[in-house]
XYZ file of C-alpha atoms in Angstrom:
730
model
C 9.655 4.853 27.012
C 8.081 2.163 24.880
C 5.164 0.420 26.633
C 5.269 -3.365 26.813
C 3.517 -6.195 28.700
C 0.680 -6.790 26.201
C -2.466 -8.650 27.200
C -2.467 -12.390 26.721
C -4.926 -12.323 23.834
C -2.399 -10.322 21.798
C 0.205 -13.103 21.959
C 1.345 -14.146 18.454
C 0.420 -17.618 17.299
C 0.138 -19.623 14.021
C -1.996 -22.528 12.894
C 0.716 -23.628 10.501
C 4.379 -22.803 10.161
C 5.126 -20.064 7.643
C 8.468 -20.601 5.917
C 11.023 -17.846 6.409
C 8.507 -15.858 8.434
C 10.440 -14.066 11.133
C 13.844 -14.050 12.761
C 14.736 -13.149 16.339
C 16.059 -9.624 16.746
C 19.636 -9.262 17.778
C 20.458 -7.850 21.183
C 20.752 -4.082 21.424
C 22.428 -1.905 23.995
C 19.671 0.257 25.477
C 21.850 1.735 28.207
C 23.163 4.548 26.041
C 21.689 7.973 25.373
C 17.902 8.565 25.393
C 15.967 7.644 22.265
C 16.540 10.033 19.370
C 13.572 12.040 18.090
C 13.543 14.591 15.305
C 11.762 17.863 16.077
C 9.628 17.192 12.978
C 8.395 13.865 14.300
C 5.209 14.963 16.014
C 1.523 14.824 15.196
C 0.972 18.609 15.169
C 3.087 19.588 12.147
C 3.526 17.849 8.801
C 7.283 17.991 8.290
C 7.671 14.402 7.045
C 6.058 12.417 4.231
C 2.768 10.951 5.532
C 3.015 13.302 8.531
C 5.293 11.220 10.726
C 8.182 8.776 10.382
C 5.785 6.008 11.502
C 3.611 6.575 8.423
C 0.325 6.688 10.368
C -1.028 9.769 8.490
C -2.622 11.286 11.599
C -2.844 14.804 13.013
C -3.690 15.777 16.602
C -5.119 19.082 15.356
C -8.852 19.458 16.004
C -9.705 23.073 15.161
C -11.445 21.643 12.113
C -13.803 18.963 13.399
C -16.949 17.031 12.560
C -19.146 19.842 13.841
C -17.731 22.641 11.668
C -16.078 20.967 8.675
C -19.047 22.010 6.503
C -17.693 25.569 6.757
C -14.296 24.621 5.305
C -13.369 26.863 2.379
C -10.474 27.448 -0.010
C -8.084 30.082 1.339
C -5.403 29.957 -1.346
C -4.463 28.206 -4.579
C -1.064 28.049 -6.250
C -0.624 26.978 -9.888
C 2.829 25.910 -11.040
C 1.978 26.679 -14.672
C 2.654 23.407 -16.490
C -0.323 20.991 -16.222
C 1.266 17.961 -17.878
C 1.708 14.253 -17.263
C 2.211 12.305 -15.203
C 0.449 14.638 -12.767
C 1.331 15.411 -9.156
C 1.520 12.778 -6.425
C 3.317 14.898 -3.831
C 2.316 14.938 -0.173
C 3.465 18.468 0.793
C 5.670 18.936 3.854
C 5.581 22.067 6.004
C 8.595 23.311 7.988
C 9.122 26.711 9.620
C 6.260 28.349 7.725
C 7.223 27.059 4.279
C 5.367 24.404 2.304
C 7.413 22.207 -0.048
C 6.185 19.997 -2.912
C 7.213 18.694 -6.346
C 5.795 19.215 -9.850
C 5.625 16.726 -12.776
C 9.135 17.851 -13.829
C 10.106 17.111 -10.197
C 10.867 20.772 -9.647
C 11.054 21.446 -5.910
C 8.815 24.395 -4.986
C 8.675 26.340 -1.706
C 5.555 28.350 -0.874
C 4.518 30.534 2.029
C 2.303 28.015 3.856
C -0.064 30.760 5.058
C -0.651 32.590 1.768
C 0.468 30.196 -0.988
C 2.901 32.766 -2.386
C 5.910 31.342 -4.219
C 9.217 31.664 -2.372
C 11.557 29.711 -4.663
C 11.665 27.006 -7.345
C 14.521 24.557 -7.899
C 14.668 23.115 -11.449
C 16.757 19.908 -11.530
C 16.526 19.506 -15.304
C 18.954 22.412 -15.643
C 21.625 20.171 -14.056
C 21.069 17.204 -16.379
C 22.581 16.788 -19.826
C 19.647 14.737 -21.137
C 18.120 15.835 -24.411
C 14.712 14.833 -23.022
C 13.775 16.836 -19.907
C 12.744 14.436 -17.183
C 9.152 14.156 -15.954
C 8.131 11.431 -13.552
C 5.975 10.167 -10.730
C 7.181 11.639 -7.469
C 5.602 11.715 -4.015
C 7.469 14.661 -2.597
C 10.515 15.865 -0.687
C 12.527 15.166 2.449
C 13.774 17.747 4.932
C 16.925 17.340 7.043
C 18.823 19.421 9.534
C 21.690 18.431 11.808
C 21.361 17.908 15.573
C 22.159 21.584 16.171
C 19.351 22.744 13.902
C 21.810 23.830 11.204
C 22.557 22.750 7.607
C 18.835 22.869 6.827
C 18.181 21.291 3.463
C 15.535 19.893 1.162
C 16.407 16.589 -0.521
C 14.907 16.300 -4.002
C 14.663 12.804 -5.556
C 14.773 13.071 -9.348
C 14.975 9.855 -11.408
C 18.378 8.429 -10.393
C 19.684 11.432 -8.464
C 19.217 13.062 -5.063
C 19.798 16.837 -4.981
C 20.485 18.766 -1.771
C 18.903 22.235 -1.754
C 19.171 25.015 0.794
C 15.770 24.985 2.524
C 15.589 28.780 2.781
C 16.967 29.905 -0.574
C 16.394 26.973 -2.959
C 20.013 26.980 -4.119
C 21.986 23.801 -4.770
C 24.349 22.738 -1.975
C 27.396 21.844 -4.066
C 29.320 20.300 -1.161
C 26.803 17.442 -1.101
C 27.657 14.304 -3.081
C 29.038 15.011 -6.557
C 28.630 18.768 -7.031
C 25.285 18.793 -5.267
C 23.764 15.392 -5.935
C 24.066 11.655 -5.346
C 24.206 9.412 -8.414
C 21.874 6.515 -7.534
C 23.151 4.410 -10.424
C 26.236 3.751 -8.343
C 26.744 1.478 -5.322
C 24.550 -1.327 -6.665
C 25.669 -4.871 -7.678
C 25.264 -3.871 -11.338
C 27.229 -1.843 -13.869
C 26.099 1.792 -13.367
C 25.644 2.152 -17.133
C 23.056 -0.666 -17.013
C 21.185 0.525 -13.921
C 17.575 1.630 -14.430
C 16.432 3.241 -11.181
C 13.868 5.895 -10.296
C 13.310 7.303 -6.812
C 9.535 7.743 -7.094
C 9.068 7.991 -3.322
C 11.327 10.173 -1.210
C 13.838 8.711 1.209
C 13.620 8.833 5.001
C 16.155 10.199 7.450
C 17.245 8.813 10.796
C 19.699 11.066 12.630
C 22.289 11.791 9.882
C 21.374 8.790 7.725
C 19.425 9.210 4.483
C 17.821 5.894 3.493
C 16.570 5.351 -0.058
C 14.479 2.814 -1.957
C 12.859 3.237 -5.358
C 11.349 1.903 -8.546
C 13.006 -0.545 -10.951
C 11.681 -2.114 -14.191
C 9.215 -5.007 -13.958
C 10.349 -6.422 -17.293
C 13.746 -7.379 -18.676
C 16.383 -6.156 -18.235
C 15.873 -4.941 -14.688
C 17.819 -3.543 -11.744
C 17.972 -4.823 -8.150
C 15.735 -2.861 -5.791
C 18.319 -2.720 -3.000
C 18.006 -0.269 -0.106
C 20.902 2.092 0.541
C 22.018 4.454 3.285
C 23.879 7.739 2.694
C 25.302 10.472 4.900
C 22.653 13.223 4.896
C 25.290 15.935 5.282
C 27.933 14.849 2.776
C 26.067 12.436 0.501
C 28.660 9.743 1.161
C 27.534 6.139 0.617
C 27.282 4.252 3.946
C 25.563 0.853 3.496
C 23.423 -1.400 1.300
C 20.877 -4.127 1.997
C 20.544 -6.503 -0.948
C 16.869 -7.308 -1.464
C 18.015 -9.938 -3.989
C 20.521 -11.908 -1.897
C 24.066 -12.242 -3.137
C 26.071 -15.505 -2.835
C 26.596 -16.384 0.820
C 23.767 -14.140 2.043
C 20.582 -15.316 3.750
C 17.933 -16.129 1.163
C 20.279 -16.797 -1.761
C 19.150 -20.436 -1.833
C 15.506 -19.377 -2.258
C 16.197 -18.508 -5.913
C 17.108 -20.729 -8.852
C 19.190 -18.195 -10.743
C 19.800 -18.628 -14.475
C 22.945 -17.431 -16.190
C 22.465 -14.421 -18.427
C 19.217 -13.242 -16.798
C 19.169 -9.698 -15.413
C 17.351 -9.988 -12.090
C 15.753 -7.006 -10.440
C 12.728 -5.666 -8.640
C 12.060 -6.743 -5.035
C 12.108 -3.012 -4.382
C 10.419 -0.825 -1.734
C 8.910 1.614 -4.220
C 6.175 2.774 -1.822
C 8.574 4.387 0.630
C 9.992 3.681 4.074
C 9.045 4.218 7.710
C 11.294 4.703 10.740
C 10.977 3.731 14.407
C 13.185 6.421 15.926
C 13.181 4.862 19.406
C 14.495 1.522 18.169
C 16.627 3.045 15.417
C 15.039 0.748 12.825
C 13.883 1.430 9.285
C 11.000 -0.591 7.852
C 10.345 -1.402 4.213
C 7.919 -3.436 2.128
C 9.227 -4.923 -1.100
C 7.661 -5.552 -4.482
C 7.584 -8.427 -6.926
C 10.745 -9.896 -8.459
C 11.656 -9.148 -12.061
C 11.703 -9.977 -14.895
C 8.121 -10.786 -15.838
C 5.563 -10.040 -13.186
C 3.192 -12.909 -14.055
C 5.731 -15.484 -15.264
C 8.554 -16.641 -13.007
C 9.998 -19.650 -14.786
C 13.483 -18.100 -14.772
C 13.350 -17.322 -11.034
C 11.920 -20.465 -9.437
C 11.775 -20.604 -5.639
C 10.356 -18.510 -2.815
C 12.362 -15.462 -3.959
C 13.422 -13.775 -0.731
C 13.281 -10.834 -0.077
C 10.462 -10.164 -2.527
C 7.005 -9.369 -1.085
C 8.507 -8.990 2.397
C 8.124 -6.698 5.365
C 11.682 -6.055 6.559
C 13.133 -4.338 9.618
C 16.710 -3.048 9.291
C 19.082 -1.276 11.636
C 18.849 2.258 10.248
C 22.488 3.009 11.050
C 24.054 -0.075 9.461
C 21.473 -1.661 7.127
C 21.727 -4.934 9.040
C 18.596 -7.086 8.921
C 16.680 -7.379 12.209
C 13.788 -9.527 10.948
C 11.668 -10.164 7.886
C 8.237 -11.596 7.112
C 7.292 -12.804 3.634
C 3.637 -12.168 2.757
C 3.755 -14.006 -0.598
C 6.149 -16.553 -2.085
C 7.190 -16.542 -5.744
C 4.935 -13.701 -6.834
C 3.471 -14.241 -10.329
C 0.473 -11.901 -9.934
C 2.141 -8.474 -9.533
C 1.020 -8.461 -5.900
C 3.860 -6.235 -4.731
C 3.429 -4.476 -1.393
C 2.437 -0.912 -2.377
C 2.601 1.150 0.834
C 5.397 1.275 3.354
C 4.748 -0.551 6.652
C 2.632 1.419 9.132
C 4.117 1.618 12.640
C 1.197 1.808 15.053
C 0.760 1.342 18.784
C -2.455 -0.338 19.891
C -3.636 0.501 23.409
C -6.383 -1.316 25.305
C -7.233 -1.750 28.997
C -4.200 0.222 30.046
C -1.644 -1.788 28.091
C -0.080 -1.135 24.720
C 1.687 -3.030 21.990
C 3.867 -1.764 19.150
C 2.832 -3.325 15.852
C 3.612 -3.159 12.152
C 0.652 -3.063 9.763
C 1.196 -4.164 6.170
C -1.545 -3.638 3.599
C -1.560 -5.638 0.361
C -3.083 -5.621 -3.106
C -4.894 -8.835 -2.160
C -6.857 -6.876 0.443
C -5.069 -8.570 3.340
C -3.943 -6.741 6.468
C -0.915 -8.396 8.062
C -0.520 -7.239 11.677
C 2.952 -8.071 13.023
C 4.645 -7.600 16.380
C 7.125 -4.791 15.863
C 9.851 -6.322 18.012
C 9.818 -9.825 16.514
C 7.965 -9.691 13.196
C 5.620 -12.471 14.287
C 1.895 -12.223 13.438
C -0.389 -10.808 16.118
C -3.475 -12.523 14.700
C -3.556 -16.094 13.296
C -2.075 -16.711 9.850
C -2.631 -20.054 8.117
C -0.583 -21.594 5.328
C -2.967 -22.972 2.711
C -2.460 -24.886 -0.555
C -3.043 -22.904 -3.748
C -3.473 -23.998 -7.405
C -0.426 -25.125 -9.429
C 0.576 -23.593 -12.759
C -0.462 -25.204 -16.045
C 2.243 -23.379 -18.014
C 5.428 -25.300 -18.961
C 8.449 -23.910 -17.145
C 6.519 -22.262 -14.325
C 6.524 -23.629 -10.776
C 4.037 -21.784 -8.599
C 4.765 -22.104 -4.894
C 2.372 -24.727 -3.453
C 1.220 -22.799 -0.359
C 0.640 -19.177 0.637
C -0.025 -17.394 3.980
C -3.600 -16.221 4.666
C -4.237 -13.922 7.660
C -7.495 -14.757 9.454
C -7.844 -11.323 11.070
C -8.711 -8.725 9.994
C -10.890 -10.204 7.216
C -10.011 -9.333 3.591
C -10.953 -5.768 2.733
C -12.130 -6.725 -0.768
C -13.537 -9.712 -2.629
C -10.909 -12.371 -3.342
C -12.698 -14.424 -6.007
C -15.091 -13.808 -8.879
C -18.181 -15.818 -9.850
C -20.968 -15.143 -12.343
C -23.131 -13.823 -9.517
C -20.456 -11.200 -8.760
C -20.438 -9.653 -12.249
C -21.570 -6.093 -12.884
C -25.244 -5.510 -13.564
C -25.379 -1.722 -13.674
C -27.259 -2.110 -16.988
C -28.598 -5.185 -18.857
C -26.145 -4.470 -21.685
C -23.252 -4.414 -19.233
C -24.308 -7.704 -17.707
C -24.453 -9.408 -21.107
C -21.085 -7.973 -22.182
C -19.108 -8.977 -19.086
C -20.800 -12.391 -18.844
C -19.687 -13.199 -22.390
C -16.054 -12.335 -21.553
C -16.241 -14.177 -18.240
C -17.278 -17.410 -19.941
C -14.338 -17.217 -22.359
C -11.719 -17.380 -19.599
C -10.659 -19.539 -16.701
C -11.413 -18.607 -13.108
C -10.245 -19.873 -9.772
C -9.501 -18.981 -6.168
C -6.960 -16.417 -5.086
C -3.436 -17.252 -6.333
C -4.577 -19.121 -9.442
C -1.585 -18.702 -11.839
C -1.894 -17.154 -15.295
C -2.456 -19.475 -18.270
C -2.319 -19.441 -22.058
C -6.128 -19.188 -22.161
C -6.266 -16.377 -19.611
C -7.274 -16.434 -15.946
C -9.560 -13.856 -14.370
C -7.787 -12.742 -11.196
C -9.636 -11.083 -8.320
C -8.358 -8.771 -7.073
C -6.233 -7.686 -10.008
C -2.955 -5.788 -9.849
C -4.775 -2.518 -9.082
C -6.969 -4.119 -6.447
C -6.785 -3.924 -2.684
C -4.642 -1.265 -1.039
C -2.472 1.099 -3.034
C 0.603 3.232 -2.356
C -1.391 5.854 -0.417
C -1.315 3.644 2.677
C -3.733 4.242 5.529
C -4.455 6.578 8.437
C -4.296 5.272 12.007
C -5.962 6.999 14.955
C -3.954 6.091 18.099
C -6.802 7.263 20.352
C -9.244 4.660 18.997
C -6.960 1.934 17.514
C -8.796 2.366 14.188
C -7.143 2.185 10.769
C -8.777 3.974 7.808
C -7.868 2.687 4.349
C -9.152 3.130 0.795
C -9.526 -0.100 -1.190
C -9.952 -0.791 -4.920
C -12.039 -3.686 -6.262
C -10.986 -4.458 -9.830
C -10.285 -7.798 -11.576
C -7.591 -8.482 -14.175
C -7.295 -11.073 -16.955
C -3.826 -12.652 -16.780
C -2.576 -14.437 -19.918
C 0.807 -15.703 -21.088
C 1.884 -15.703 -24.729
C 5.082 -17.520 -25.858
C 7.763 -15.263 -27.342
C 11.315 -15.691 -28.595
C 13.594 -15.111 -25.603
C 16.975 -15.558 -27.282
C 17.179 -12.538 -29.556
C 20.760 -11.487 -30.253
C 20.438 -7.723 -29.935
C 23.895 -7.168 -31.449
C 22.861 -8.650 -34.812
C 19.133 -7.927 -34.658
C 17.486 -5.239 -36.761
C 15.737 -2.218 -35.182
C 12.381 -3.854 -35.981
C 13.391 -7.049 -34.169
C 14.698 -5.143 -31.155
C 11.595 -2.961 -31.101
C 9.293 -5.975 -31.124
C 11.290 -7.617 -28.330
C 11.023 -4.433 -26.244
C 7.299 -4.212 -26.960
C 6.861 -7.813 -25.775
C 8.484 -7.028 -22.423
C 7.028 -3.555 -21.798
C 3.759 -3.142 -23.673
C 1.887 -6.439 -24.048
C 0.427 -6.340 -20.538
C -1.906 -3.554 -21.688
C -1.889 -3.454 -25.497
C -1.696 -7.199 -26.154
C 0.521 -9.272 -28.400
C 1.181 -7.961 -31.945
C -0.330 -4.558 -31.084
C -3.916 -5.893 -31.217
C -4.981 -3.938 -28.120
C -7.363 -4.769 -25.284
C -10.424 -2.538 -25.802
C -12.080 -0.528 -24.430
C -9.314 0.770 -22.140
C -6.294 -0.155 -24.263
C -6.635 0.601 -27.979
C -4.877 -1.332 -30.752
C -1.577 0.184 -31.886
C -1.611 -1.135 -35.454
C -2.805 2.058 -37.157
C -1.602 4.917 -35.033
C -2.880 8.415 -35.721
C 0.363 9.988 -34.509
C 3.935 9.365 -35.590
C 7.597 10.134 -34.988
C 8.344 12.545 -32.189
C 4.717 12.538 -31.058
C 4.939 8.806 -30.311
C 8.257 9.317 -28.513
C 6.700 12.080 -26.405
C 3.850 9.809 -25.283
C 6.325 7.038 -24.468
C 8.595 9.380 -22.520
C 5.976 11.317 -20.590
C 2.810 9.216 -20.644
C -0.721 10.329 -21.491
C -3.998 9.683 -19.730
C -3.854 6.259 -18.077
C -0.617 5.371 -19.848
C 2.462 5.713 -17.616
C 5.707 7.312 -18.719
C 8.595 5.089 -19.823
C 11.297 7.549 -18.909
C 13.760 4.682 -18.499
C 13.892 3.966 -22.247
C 17.128 5.046 -23.901
C 17.114 6.989 -27.165
C 18.025 3.805 -29.034
C 15.194 1.896 -27.397
C 12.754 4.655 -28.314
C 13.963 4.550 -31.913
C 13.635 0.736 -32.054
C 10.178 0.770 -30.517
C 9.098 3.506 -32.913
C 10.163 1.328 -35.867
C 8.028 -1.544 -34.569
C 5.012 0.633 -33.714
C 5.037 2.208 -37.182
C 5.549 -1.121 -38.975
C 2.714 -2.677 -40.939
C 1.045 -5.917 -39.741
C 2.981 -9.070 -40.571
C 6.750 -9.468 -40.834
C 8.905 -9.750 -43.888
C 11.178 -12.788 -43.999
C 14.250 -10.738 -43.168
C 12.484 -9.278 -40.140
C 11.808 -12.577 -38.416
C 13.678 -12.959 -35.112
C 17.355 -13.528 -35.655
C 18.714 -17.030 -35.023
C 20.806 -16.760 -31.898
C 21.433 -20.444 -31.467
C 18.696 -20.886 -28.881
C 18.544 -24.156 -26.991
C 15.354 -26.109 -27.891
C 15.422 -27.811 -24.483
C 15.388 -24.494 -22.642
C 12.102 -23.529 -20.963
C 10.015 -21.151 -23.104
C 9.591 -17.475 -22.289
C 6.299 -15.637 -22.230
C 4.957 -12.159 -22.729
C 2.523 -10.919 -20.099
C -0.922 -9.852 -21.245
C -2.804 -8.415 -18.270
C -5.682 -6.107 -19.211
C -8.230 -5.111 -16.614
C -11.489 -7.051 -16.800
C -13.880 -4.211 -17.639
C -17.247 -3.626 -19.256
C -17.859 -2.082 -22.685
C -17.333 1.417 -21.247
C -14.201 0.669 -19.249
C -15.721 0.275 -15.779
C -14.767 -2.755 -13.647
C -16.610 -5.923 -14.643
C -17.362 -6.795 -11.031
C -20.531 -5.471 -9.375
C -20.062 -2.242 -7.376
C -18.696 -1.019 -5.074
C -15.486 -0.537 -7.070
C -13.814 1.497 -4.368
C -14.423 1.791 -0.635
C -13.203 3.544 2.484
C -12.844 1.138 5.401
C -12.502 1.478 9.169
C -10.641 -1.424 10.809
C -10.305 -2.032 14.552
C -6.689 -3.165 14.983
C -7.285 -4.194 18.595
C -9.942 -6.768 17.689
C -9.094 -7.357 14.026
C -12.586 -6.399 12.867
C -14.019 -4.182 10.112
C -16.147 -1.473 11.756
C -17.607 0.036 8.615
C -17.206 0.123 4.843
C -18.626 2.840 2.567
C -18.348 3.571 -1.186
C -15.595 6.047 -2.045
C -16.016 8.210 -5.147
C -18.122 8.030 -8.276
C -17.753 8.179 -12.057
C -19.312 11.420 -13.390
C -20.460 9.749 -16.633
C -22.465 7.180 -14.649
C -23.829 9.790 -12.237
C -25.243 11.636 -15.269
C -27.167 8.439 -16.093
C -28.500 8.103 -12.560
C -26.030 5.369 -11.533
C -24.614 6.515 -8.200
C -22.746 5.296 -5.124
C -20.670 2.864 -7.173
C -17.386 3.715 -5.533
C -14.356 4.176 -7.777
C -10.681 3.345 -8.029
C -8.698 5.741 -5.875
C -5.003 6.610 -5.836
C -3.694 8.603 -2.911
C -4.078 8.127 0.825
C -6.323 9.243 3.689
C -5.476 11.460 6.653
C -7.218 11.162 10.042
C -7.405 13.970 12.595
C -8.319 14.408 16.236
C -11.363 16.291 14.978
C -12.984 12.906 14.206
C -12.439 13.358 10.484
C -10.860 11.435 7.627
C -9.833 13.524 4.606
C -9.242 11.798 1.274
C -9.234 12.625 -2.456
C -7.867 10.307 -5.180
C -11.097 9.523 -7.052
C -12.014 10.128 -10.744
C -14.802 12.546 -9.806
C -11.946 14.880 -8.774
C -13.324 15.628 -5.303
C -11.784 15.808 -1.872
C -14.040 14.642 0.958
C -14.242 14.609 4.743
C -15.754 11.504 6.383
C -16.992 11.078 9.940
C -14.616 8.627 11.621
C -17.374 6.914 13.615
C -20.002 6.396 10.917
C -18.280 6.788 7.538
C -20.755 9.534 6.598
C -19.573 12.194 4.136
C -19.629 15.522 5.980
C -17.973 17.783 3.369
C -16.766 17.617 -0.203
C -15.110 20.023 -2.609
C -14.786 19.857 -6.388
C -11.090 20.170 -7.216
C -9.908 21.677 -10.537
C -8.208 18.326 -11.303
C -7.914 14.918 -9.673
C -6.106 14.939 -6.337
C -4.090 11.732 -6.695
C -2.057 12.408 -3.601
C -2.293 12.314 0.183
C -3.432 15.563 1.874
C -1.392 17.328 4.547
C -2.674 18.949 7.743
C -0.790 21.711 9.581
C -1.206 24.765 11.788
C 0.362 28.227 11.584
C -0.315 31.046 14.078
C -3.204 29.114 15.589
C -4.931 28.450 12.251
C -5.368 24.891 10.954
C -4.953 24.184 7.238
C -5.699 21.254 4.930
C -3.731 21.136 1.657
C -3.840 18.846 -1.410
C -1.991 18.756 -4.733
C -4.391 18.450 -7.673
C -2.423 17.351 -10.715
C -4.905 14.996 -12.390
C -3.729 12.353 -14.852
C -2.577 9.215 -13.093
C -4.110 5.769 -13.357
C -7.617 7.208 -13.459
C -6.678 9.065 -16.641
C -8.454 12.348 -15.836
C -7.308 15.722 -17.282
C -4.097 17.171 -15.907
C -3.956 20.124 -13.567
C -1.314 22.214 -11.808
C -2.893 23.330 -8.530
C -1.956 23.181 -4.877
C -5.019 24.145 -2.814
C -5.268 24.998 0.885
C -8.470 25.013 2.954
C -9.291 26.502 6.345
C -12.270 27.682 8.372
C -13.540 31.256 7.884
C -11.888 33.904 10.055
């Protein structure tokens, strides 16, 4: 049974009213059968993404502990044979002695979890008719079996499809969906031919319900990031929750919709969590689209963007929601799924929802009502200076726990790792505007701290239920946000390939490479005199390279148009000026986003270290217990510059052995930290960056730690193809 009766000092309260914060849950009949629980939902195995449907990334195994972790050694390594972009992000799952993960081609692979020997490989590209084989970011697989322990299957999420695979043989289950798969372009409020959807994070199952979110474009056109439920046995569509409200739905009046604009985003791309006892699924949504730092065509609070939402997992009906940010124009989407923790103190317990943010905030909400556990204040924030934009005048600020990173940037905060660095970043700093958190972008450029890779990332956090402590990796990296006016009324039907290519570049590429291909050195080079051409350019666009993500959503025509623009010489001929589409001069202007990271001359963050930390947070008291640097940059270590911390991508895992395991850093190491002190007790040099969350499991009395090491990713390190398991010596 769920424990209730929390202590009085846990009671939720607010200093100011937060608009659209939380709604009362509807009554539920609790007199029926006992609470459902999957056999995989325990803290001893790792049969679900992040170890448990609650997403707490915790294992009760303690064979490996703080006293012997120094003896940990590699016991097997599997290489899938194709070390290419975008790398591997998979958190392996382990069921009945088999370990399952995905490769960059999103092949599903089953290994013997004890030896690492290959059992089977399922190759989804063989079932697609695309000329370009798909490669994409993917965080792993989902396992399902019926209540009788039969129909065991692996669900493989590949771009806009879900394949059902026999868990033992790796063969396609053709009775599922349409000949073995669900077409995720369907059952959305958009023409399937126009849908651009990618299931980057696997779905979750509750009983026989498969629930799916995913990634949609941040530019224009976009696709709604709605959440859908399907029958896990048949693949039949069951329900949808519209994250962009439709006419007559709650939240529709929080948008000022414009005719002809393709609205999208507001998507739970970081995954889902499930409270099996309540029968609720929890999600955290991203920013609205189009244009992640200009919202003039989507004025209003924009529900259900940037929200924590509880839904009935069987019907998709909303239970409650809490909006952490209104009218997002900073790309401050909520990266990880909500964490469902239970805090216990003095003999009483309380079920909570923990939502981490890119701003470094930790929102702690009551799980039953969605109301904040600690005080949250609504404070005024700066208005926009850009014509057409209307920044929301106030935003919610949680008072506990304190921010996990710096939330502003002054001259005193700039990097000083060398005198040359200090001079370089100070010169850039003085050329741009600065301000407090939630200062909107401007034509001149605003330095935003944290930037859109700051704070928490998709890897989430690990929660130890025995100590009420949350362990989370945090990035500290500023961004320079600028807006550049562009022609928004291009008639694509009459436009030339060069015109269409430039328009696509302005929506998809300017954030990094700047307007007119001028680049944003040192991280983002100019694209005016490319050293590659033709198919080589298309390959980079389709599959990514280094820090550059893949744009697998581009059609062949879009690739051809963009290629024409990228290979064009500077300046436009008269006939290549944007076509006259009869644009309305009174209509608000449109802008291209230019959002390079604020870095020094060598590409390191322009803020003083630490650039990445591992943090321990007491969720009972709302206090930070300790903070230590996480990771290093090998090039700086060679110069004697150490303990800087580094950007990390991937999540931590805590164990009952008083350990936190985490990789994700550009030095390509996996480490074990002491949970009480933050001291590094063990580290191992991986063959490539481990930009994933480790898994912990036990077979025949032996505890294992496993990590995928695929490199690449946002740290841009060399690619790899390894899955590596560690254990203690016999």
